[in-house]
Coordinates of C-alpha atoms and ligand atoms in Angstrom, one line a residue:
X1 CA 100.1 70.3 71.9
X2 CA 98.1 73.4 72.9
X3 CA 94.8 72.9 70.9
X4 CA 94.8 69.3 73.0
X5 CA 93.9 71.8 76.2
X6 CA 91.6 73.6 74.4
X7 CA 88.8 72.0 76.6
X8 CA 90.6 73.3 79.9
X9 CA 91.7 76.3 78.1
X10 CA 89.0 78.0 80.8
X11 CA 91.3 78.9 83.6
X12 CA 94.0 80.5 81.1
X13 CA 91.6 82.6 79.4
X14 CA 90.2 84.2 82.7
X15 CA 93.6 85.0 83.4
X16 CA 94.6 86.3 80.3
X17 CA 91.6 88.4 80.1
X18 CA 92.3 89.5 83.5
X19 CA 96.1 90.9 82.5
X20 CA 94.3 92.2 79.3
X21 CA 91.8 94.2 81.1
X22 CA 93.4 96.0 83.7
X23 CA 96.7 96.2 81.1
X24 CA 100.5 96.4 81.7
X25 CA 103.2 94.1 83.4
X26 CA 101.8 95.6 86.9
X27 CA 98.8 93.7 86.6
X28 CA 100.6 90.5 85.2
X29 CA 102.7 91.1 88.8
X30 CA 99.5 91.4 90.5
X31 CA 98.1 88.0 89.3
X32 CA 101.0 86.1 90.0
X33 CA 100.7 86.9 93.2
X34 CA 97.1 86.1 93.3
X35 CA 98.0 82.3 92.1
X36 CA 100.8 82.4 94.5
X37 CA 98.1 82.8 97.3
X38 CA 95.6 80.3 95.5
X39 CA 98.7 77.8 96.0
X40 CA 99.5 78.8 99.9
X41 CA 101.6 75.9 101.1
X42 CA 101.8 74.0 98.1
X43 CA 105.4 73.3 96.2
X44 CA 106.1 76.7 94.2
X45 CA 107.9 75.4 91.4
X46 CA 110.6 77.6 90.3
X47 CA 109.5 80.3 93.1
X48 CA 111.9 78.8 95.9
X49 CA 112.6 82.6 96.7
X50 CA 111.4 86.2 97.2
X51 CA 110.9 88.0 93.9
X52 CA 114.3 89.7 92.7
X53 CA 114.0 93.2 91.7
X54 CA 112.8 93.7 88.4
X55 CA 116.2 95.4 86.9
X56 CA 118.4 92.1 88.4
X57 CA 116.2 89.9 86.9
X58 CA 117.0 88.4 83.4
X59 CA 115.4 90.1 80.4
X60 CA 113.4 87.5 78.1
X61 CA 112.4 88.0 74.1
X62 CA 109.3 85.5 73.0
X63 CA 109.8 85.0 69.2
X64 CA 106.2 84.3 67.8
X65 CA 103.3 84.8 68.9
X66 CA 100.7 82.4 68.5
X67 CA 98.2 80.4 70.5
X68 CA 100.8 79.2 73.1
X69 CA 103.3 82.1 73.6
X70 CA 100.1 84.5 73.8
X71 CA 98.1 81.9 75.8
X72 CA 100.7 80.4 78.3
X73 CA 104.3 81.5 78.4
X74 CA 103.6 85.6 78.2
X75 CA 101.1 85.4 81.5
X76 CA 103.7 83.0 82.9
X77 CA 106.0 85.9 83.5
X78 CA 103.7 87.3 85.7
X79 CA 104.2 84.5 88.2
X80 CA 108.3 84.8 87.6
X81 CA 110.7 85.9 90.1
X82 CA 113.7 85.6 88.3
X83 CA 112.9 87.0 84.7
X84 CA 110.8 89.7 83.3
X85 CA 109.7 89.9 80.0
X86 CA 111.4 92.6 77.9
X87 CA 110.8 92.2 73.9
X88 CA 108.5 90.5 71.6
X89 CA 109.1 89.4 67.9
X90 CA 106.5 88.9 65.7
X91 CA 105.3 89.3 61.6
X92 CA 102.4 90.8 62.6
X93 CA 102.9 94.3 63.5
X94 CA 99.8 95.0 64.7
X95 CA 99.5 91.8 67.1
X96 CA 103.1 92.7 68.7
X97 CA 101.9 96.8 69.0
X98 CA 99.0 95.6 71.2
X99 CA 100.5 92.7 72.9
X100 CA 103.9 95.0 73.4
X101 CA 100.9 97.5 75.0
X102 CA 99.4 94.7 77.2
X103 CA 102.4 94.0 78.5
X104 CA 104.2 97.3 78.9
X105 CA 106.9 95.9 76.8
X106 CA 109.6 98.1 75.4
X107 CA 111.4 96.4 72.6
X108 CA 109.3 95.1 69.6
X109 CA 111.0 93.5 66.6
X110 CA 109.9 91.6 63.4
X111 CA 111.8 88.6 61.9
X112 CA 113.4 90.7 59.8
X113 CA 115.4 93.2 61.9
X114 CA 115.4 90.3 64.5
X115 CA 119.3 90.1 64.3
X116 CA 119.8 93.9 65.9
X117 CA 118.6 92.0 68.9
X118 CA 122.3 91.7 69.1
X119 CA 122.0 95.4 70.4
X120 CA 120.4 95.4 73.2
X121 CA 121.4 94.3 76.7
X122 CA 118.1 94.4 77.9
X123 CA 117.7 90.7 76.3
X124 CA 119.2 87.7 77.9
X125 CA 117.3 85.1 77.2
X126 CA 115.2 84.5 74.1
X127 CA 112.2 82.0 73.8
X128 CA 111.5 80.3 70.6
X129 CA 107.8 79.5 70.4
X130 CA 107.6 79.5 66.3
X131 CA 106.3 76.3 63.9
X132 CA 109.0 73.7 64.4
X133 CA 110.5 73.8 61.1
X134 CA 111.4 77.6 62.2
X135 CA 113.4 76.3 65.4
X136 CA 116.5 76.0 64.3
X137 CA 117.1 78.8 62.0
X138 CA 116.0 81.4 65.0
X139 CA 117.4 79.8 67.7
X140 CA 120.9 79.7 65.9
X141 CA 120.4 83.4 64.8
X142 CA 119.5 84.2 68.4
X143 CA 123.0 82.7 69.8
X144 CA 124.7 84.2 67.0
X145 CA 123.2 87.9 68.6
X146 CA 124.8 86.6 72.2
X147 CA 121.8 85.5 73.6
X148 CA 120.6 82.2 75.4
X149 CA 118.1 80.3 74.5
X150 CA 114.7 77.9 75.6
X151 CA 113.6 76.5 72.1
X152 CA 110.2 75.0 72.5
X153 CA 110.1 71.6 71.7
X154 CA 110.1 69.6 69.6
X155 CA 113.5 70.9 69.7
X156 CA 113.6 70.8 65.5
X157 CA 112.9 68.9 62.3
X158 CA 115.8 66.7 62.4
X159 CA 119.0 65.8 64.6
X160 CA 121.2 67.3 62.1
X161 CA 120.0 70.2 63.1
X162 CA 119.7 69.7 67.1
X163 CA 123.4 69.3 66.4
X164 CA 124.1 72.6 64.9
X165 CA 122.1 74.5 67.3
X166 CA 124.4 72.9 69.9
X167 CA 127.5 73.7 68.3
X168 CA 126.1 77.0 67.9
X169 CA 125.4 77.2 71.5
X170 CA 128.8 76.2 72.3
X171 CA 130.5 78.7 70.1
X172 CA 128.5 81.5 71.5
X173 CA 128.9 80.6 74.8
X174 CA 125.7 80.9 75.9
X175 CA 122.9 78.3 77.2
X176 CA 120.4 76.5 75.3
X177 CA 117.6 74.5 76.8
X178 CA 114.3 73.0 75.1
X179 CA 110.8 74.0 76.7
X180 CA 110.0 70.5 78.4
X181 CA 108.1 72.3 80.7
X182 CA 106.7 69.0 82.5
X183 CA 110.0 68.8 84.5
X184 CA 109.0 71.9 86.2
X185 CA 105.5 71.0 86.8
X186 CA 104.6 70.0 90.8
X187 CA 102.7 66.8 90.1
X188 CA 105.7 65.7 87.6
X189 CA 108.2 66.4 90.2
X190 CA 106.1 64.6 92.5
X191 CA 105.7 61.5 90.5
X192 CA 109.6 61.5 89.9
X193 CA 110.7 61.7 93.4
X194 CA 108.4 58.5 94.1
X195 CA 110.1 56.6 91.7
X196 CA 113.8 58.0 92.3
X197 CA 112.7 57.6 96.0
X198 CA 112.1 53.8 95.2
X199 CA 108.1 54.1 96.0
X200 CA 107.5 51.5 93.4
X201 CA 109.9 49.6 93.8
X202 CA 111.9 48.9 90.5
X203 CA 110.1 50.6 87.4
X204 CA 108.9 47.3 85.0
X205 CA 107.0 49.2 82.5
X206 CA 105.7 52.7 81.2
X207 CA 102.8 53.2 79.4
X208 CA 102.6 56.4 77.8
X209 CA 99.1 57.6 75.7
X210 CA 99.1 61.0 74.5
X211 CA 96.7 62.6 71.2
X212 CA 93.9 64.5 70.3
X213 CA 92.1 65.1 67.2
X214 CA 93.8 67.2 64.7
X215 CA 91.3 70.1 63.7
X216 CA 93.1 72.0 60.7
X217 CA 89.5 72.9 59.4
X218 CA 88.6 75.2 62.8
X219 CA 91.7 75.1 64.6
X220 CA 94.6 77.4 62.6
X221 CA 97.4 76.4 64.8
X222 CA 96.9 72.6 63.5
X223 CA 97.6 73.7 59.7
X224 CA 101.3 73.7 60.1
X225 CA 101.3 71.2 62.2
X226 CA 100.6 68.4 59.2
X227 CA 102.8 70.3 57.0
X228 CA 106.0 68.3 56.6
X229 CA 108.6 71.5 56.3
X230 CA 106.9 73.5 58.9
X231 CA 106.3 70.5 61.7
X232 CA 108.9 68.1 61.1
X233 CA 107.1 65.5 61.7
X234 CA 103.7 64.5 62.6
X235 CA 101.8 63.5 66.0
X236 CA 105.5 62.4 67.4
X237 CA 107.0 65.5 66.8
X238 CA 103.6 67.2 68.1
X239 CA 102.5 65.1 70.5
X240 CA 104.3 62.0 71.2
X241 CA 107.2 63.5 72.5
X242 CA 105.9 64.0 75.8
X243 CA 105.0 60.7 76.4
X244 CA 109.0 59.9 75.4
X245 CA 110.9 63.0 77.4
X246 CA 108.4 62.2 80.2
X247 CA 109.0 58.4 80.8
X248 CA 112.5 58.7 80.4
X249 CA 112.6 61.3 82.9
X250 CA 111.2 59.3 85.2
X251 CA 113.5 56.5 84.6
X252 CA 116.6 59.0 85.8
X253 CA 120.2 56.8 85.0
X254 CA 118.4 54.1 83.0
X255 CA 119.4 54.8 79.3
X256 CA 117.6 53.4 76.3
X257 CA 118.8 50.4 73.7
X258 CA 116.8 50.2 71.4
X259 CA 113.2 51.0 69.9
X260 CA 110.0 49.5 67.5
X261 CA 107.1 51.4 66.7
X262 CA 104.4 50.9 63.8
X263 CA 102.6 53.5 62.2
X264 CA 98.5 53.2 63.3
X265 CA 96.0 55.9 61.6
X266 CA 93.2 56.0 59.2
X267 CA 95.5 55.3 55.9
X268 CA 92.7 57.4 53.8
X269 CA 92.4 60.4 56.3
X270 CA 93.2 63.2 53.8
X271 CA 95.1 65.1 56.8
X272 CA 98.3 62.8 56.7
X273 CA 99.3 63.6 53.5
X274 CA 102.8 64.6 54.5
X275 CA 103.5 63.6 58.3
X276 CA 102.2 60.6 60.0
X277 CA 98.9 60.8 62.2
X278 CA 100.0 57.9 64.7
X279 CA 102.6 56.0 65.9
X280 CA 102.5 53.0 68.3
X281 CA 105.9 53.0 69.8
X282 CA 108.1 50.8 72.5
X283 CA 111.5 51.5 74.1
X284 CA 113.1 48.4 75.5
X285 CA 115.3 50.3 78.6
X286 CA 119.3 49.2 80.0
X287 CA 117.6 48.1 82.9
X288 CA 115.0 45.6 80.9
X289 CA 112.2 48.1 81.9
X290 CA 109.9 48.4 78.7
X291 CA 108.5 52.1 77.6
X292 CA 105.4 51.8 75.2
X293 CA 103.4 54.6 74.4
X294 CA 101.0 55.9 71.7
X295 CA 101.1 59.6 69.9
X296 CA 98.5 60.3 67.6
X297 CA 96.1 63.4 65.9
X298 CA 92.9 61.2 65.7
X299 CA 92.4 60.8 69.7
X300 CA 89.4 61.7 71.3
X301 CA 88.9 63.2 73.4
X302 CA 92.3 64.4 74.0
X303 CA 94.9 62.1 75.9
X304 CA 97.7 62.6 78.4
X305 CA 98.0 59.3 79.9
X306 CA 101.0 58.4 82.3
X307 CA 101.4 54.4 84.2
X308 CA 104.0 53.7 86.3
X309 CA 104.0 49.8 86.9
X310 CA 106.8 49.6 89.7
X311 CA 107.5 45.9 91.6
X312 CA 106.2 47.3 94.3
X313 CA 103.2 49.5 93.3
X314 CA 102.5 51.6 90.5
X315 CA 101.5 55.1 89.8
X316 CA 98.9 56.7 87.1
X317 CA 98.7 60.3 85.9
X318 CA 95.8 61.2 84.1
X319 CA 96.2 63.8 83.2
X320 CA 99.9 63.9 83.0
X321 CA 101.4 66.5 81.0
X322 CA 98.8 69.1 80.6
X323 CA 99.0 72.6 81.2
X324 CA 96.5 73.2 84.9
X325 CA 95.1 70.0 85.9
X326 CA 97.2 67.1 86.1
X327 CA 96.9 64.2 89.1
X328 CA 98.4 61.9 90.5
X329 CA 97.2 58.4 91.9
X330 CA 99.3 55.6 93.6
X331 CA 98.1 52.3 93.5
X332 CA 99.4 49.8 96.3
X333 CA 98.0 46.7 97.7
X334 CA 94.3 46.9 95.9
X335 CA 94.1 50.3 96.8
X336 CA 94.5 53.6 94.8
X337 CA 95.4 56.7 96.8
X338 CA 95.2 60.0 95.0
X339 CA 98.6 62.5 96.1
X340 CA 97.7 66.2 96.3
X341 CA 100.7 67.8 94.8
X342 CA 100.0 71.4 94.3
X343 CA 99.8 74.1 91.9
X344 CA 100.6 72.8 88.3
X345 CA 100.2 76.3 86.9
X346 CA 104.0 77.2 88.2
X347 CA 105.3 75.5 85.6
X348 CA 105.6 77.8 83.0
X349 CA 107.1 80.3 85.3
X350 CA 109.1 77.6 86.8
X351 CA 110.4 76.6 83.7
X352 CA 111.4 80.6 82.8
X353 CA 113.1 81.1 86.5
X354 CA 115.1 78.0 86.1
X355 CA 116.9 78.8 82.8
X356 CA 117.2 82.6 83.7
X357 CA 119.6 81.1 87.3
X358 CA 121.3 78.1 84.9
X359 CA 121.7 80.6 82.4
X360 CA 123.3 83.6 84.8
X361 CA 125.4 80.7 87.1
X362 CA 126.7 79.5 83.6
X363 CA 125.0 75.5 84.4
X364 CA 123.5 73.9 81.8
X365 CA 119.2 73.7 82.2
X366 CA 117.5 70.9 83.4
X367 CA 116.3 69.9 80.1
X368 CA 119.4 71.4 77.7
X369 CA 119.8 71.0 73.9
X370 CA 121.3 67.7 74.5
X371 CA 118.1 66.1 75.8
X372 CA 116.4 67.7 72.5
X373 CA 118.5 65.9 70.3
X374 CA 118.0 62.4 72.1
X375 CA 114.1 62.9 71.8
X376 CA 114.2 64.0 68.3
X377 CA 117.1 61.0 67.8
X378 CA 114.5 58.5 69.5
X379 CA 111.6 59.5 67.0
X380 CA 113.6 58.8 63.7
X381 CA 114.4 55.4 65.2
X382 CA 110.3 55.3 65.7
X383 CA 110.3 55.8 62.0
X384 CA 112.6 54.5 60.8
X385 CA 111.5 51.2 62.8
X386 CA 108.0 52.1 61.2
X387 CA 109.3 52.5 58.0
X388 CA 110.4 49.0 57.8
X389 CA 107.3 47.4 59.4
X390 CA 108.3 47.8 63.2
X391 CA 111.5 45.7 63.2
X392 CA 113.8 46.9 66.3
X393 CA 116.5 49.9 65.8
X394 CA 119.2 49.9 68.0
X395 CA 119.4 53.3 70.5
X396 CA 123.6 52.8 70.6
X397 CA 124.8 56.6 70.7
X398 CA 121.8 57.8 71.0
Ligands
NDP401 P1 100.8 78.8 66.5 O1 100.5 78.5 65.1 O2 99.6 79.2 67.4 O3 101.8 80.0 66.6 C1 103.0 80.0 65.9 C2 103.4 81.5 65.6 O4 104.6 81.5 64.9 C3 102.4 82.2 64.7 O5 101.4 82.8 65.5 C4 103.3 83.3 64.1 O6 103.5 84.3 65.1 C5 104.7 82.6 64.0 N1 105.0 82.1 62.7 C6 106.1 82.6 62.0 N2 106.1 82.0 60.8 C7 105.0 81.2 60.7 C8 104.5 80.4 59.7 N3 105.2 80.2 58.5 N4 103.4 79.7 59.9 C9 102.8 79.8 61.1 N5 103.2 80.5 62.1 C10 104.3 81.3 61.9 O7 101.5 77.6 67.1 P2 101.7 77.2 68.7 O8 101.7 78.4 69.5 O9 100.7 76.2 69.0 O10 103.1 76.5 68.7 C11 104.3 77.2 68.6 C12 105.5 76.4 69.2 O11 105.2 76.1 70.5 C13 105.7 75.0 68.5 O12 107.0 74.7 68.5 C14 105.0 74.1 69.4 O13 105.5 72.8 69.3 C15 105.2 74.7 70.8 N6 104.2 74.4 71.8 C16 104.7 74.0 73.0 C17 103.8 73.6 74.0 C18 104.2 73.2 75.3 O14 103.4 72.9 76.1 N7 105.5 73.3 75.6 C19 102.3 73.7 73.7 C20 102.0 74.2 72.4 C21 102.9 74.5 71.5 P3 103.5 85.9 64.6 O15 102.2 86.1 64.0 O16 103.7 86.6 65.9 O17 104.6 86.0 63.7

């Protein structure tokens, strides 16, 4: 999503160009703590405890680094407790010697001696943050080198290969989890233990509306993204998928059946010449609860849009699954209630801290390769429902 938060990209930047200027993994330390006090008393996602020492902590590798590793998940170690960040891998070798400097990161790699990360013990855990097209290859290389692994999501291109980056996870041994970094985020968590708290009541329906406009003319980032072998897919894959892994993690032992969706953008918009620029999808759930939800590039402005129509009330994010300012409102007997939740900037270091203890206790992460493979499994249904004018495609195994 990323260029989606480029309007509220305000608060990352300040922070980002306060690590830059004072330099080194001291100051990313240092402003950690400073959000930790801006959040005084508010849910700490991810932080439950006191800080361990920097040489118990797990060592991290970000693979690719672009708008969102540079922008979000390197100054997220700064707010970790539980992992530090130890080497960077990039093609551009002058982008990972400054960033490595920034940082006061030790180990540097590019893709192509990538695989001697099998030498050093000061990486656990590696983070995939690359086009999507790349996620498989690296994150399968990366178990291969004995490593675990958070592969940003979309997980990959296709479920064939979710599968083999499973089985390659179980024949190394070693975790694998997919950045769904909304079930880490305080106002999520907040929303989901209302509904698994029975708040609502039973859950009827889900709406779920989340796009923006795809720039590839001033916005780099969006190039690969309508690039068939580099993305995937299109908005789904991009965009749409939080709408999907969200609602379905709020509706916790409720299971899928089956699944429409019709394609809806401009049919002449030159940008969709290889991957679809929106989808209008619906889940029908076990339970009879319907998901619905819209993913698309030609939103504006840019949309993140969660309902939660419960028999007893409902519940409305909006924001829902951004990166800083997401909110909550509960709406009950003609009356809508906003509930302060907290920080929403944890989640990234959340997210980190929480794989690091799943990945040293040998548990399987919150959101594990498994849950990739159902989300990318649930948008070729969406397609291949589209594909044939939005009949319904059965979820059975899914
Ligand atoms: P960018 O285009 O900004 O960054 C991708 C980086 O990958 C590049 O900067 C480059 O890093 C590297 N790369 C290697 N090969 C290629 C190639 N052929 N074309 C383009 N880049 C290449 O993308 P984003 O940072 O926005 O997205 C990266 C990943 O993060 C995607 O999987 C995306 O879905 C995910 N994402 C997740 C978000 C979330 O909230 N969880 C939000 C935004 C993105 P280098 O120059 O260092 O080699």
């Amino acid at each position: 999503m990323a260029a989606g938060d480029r309007g509220r990209r305000k608060m990352a930047i300040n922070r980002r160009d306060l690590l830059i200027a004072s330099g080194g993994a001291l100051t990313a330390a240092m402003a950690g703590r400073a959000l930790a006090q801006e959040a005084q008393g508010q849910p700490m996602m991810g932080n439950p405890t006191l800080p361990l020492p920097p040489e118990q902590r797990m060592g991290w590798a970000v693979v690719g680094l672009g708008s969102f590793a540079v922008g979000q998940l390197m100054p997220a170690f700064g707010d970790a407790n539980r992992s530090r960040l130890t080497a960077l891998v990039s093609g551009n070798p002058e982008k990972l010697a400054r960033l490595a400097d920034t940082y006061g990161v030790e180990h540097t790699y590019s893709y192509d001696d990538y695989d001697s990360i099998i030498d050093n013990p000061a990486i656990d855990c590696v983070q995939i943050a690359l086009p999507v097209g790349l996620h498989a290859e690296y994150t399968i290389r990366a178990l291969e080198a004995g490593k675990h692994v958070l592969c940003e999501k979309p997980m990959a291109s296709t479920s064939a290969e979710c599968e083999a980056m499973i089985a390659a996870a179980r024949k190394a041994g070693k975790a694998l989890g997919v950045g769904y970094r909304v079930h880490f985020e305080p106002t999520n968590r907040a929303a989901h233990s209302m509904i698994t708290g029975g708040e609502i009541g039973t859950m009827r329906h889900v709406r779920a509306e989340h796009g923006f406009q795809a720039d590839p003319e001033n916005w780099a980032p969006h190039r690969w993204r309508l690039e068939k072998q580099l993305a995937g897919g299109g908005s789904m894959y991009d965009i749409g998928i939080y709408g999907i892994n969200t609602s379905l993690m709020m509706l916790e032992g409720d299971a899928p059946v089956s699944m429409s969706a019709v394609y809806a953008y401009p049919k002449d918009d030159a940008r969709f010449r290889e991957v679809e620029g929106g989808v209008e999808w619906r889940i029908i759930m076990r339970s009879g609860a319907v998901v619905s939800g819209s993913s698309s590039y030609c939103y504006s402005p840019y949309h993140s849009k969660q309902t939660y129509i419960g028999s007893k009330s409902s519940l409305r994010m909006s924001p829902a699954t951004t990166y800083y300012d997401n909110a909550l409102w509960h709406e009950q007997g003609g009356r809508e209630v906003q509930v302060s939740t907290g920080a929403p900037y944890t989640q990234f270091a959340g997210q980190v801290d929480a794989f690091s203890e799943a990945a040293r206790a040998g548990q399987p992460h919150a959101t594990p390769g498994e849950m990739g493979l159902r989300d990318i499994r649930l948008i070729e249904a969406a397609y291949r429902s589209a594909d044939q004018g939005g009949v319904a495609v059965s979820l059975e195994g899914v």
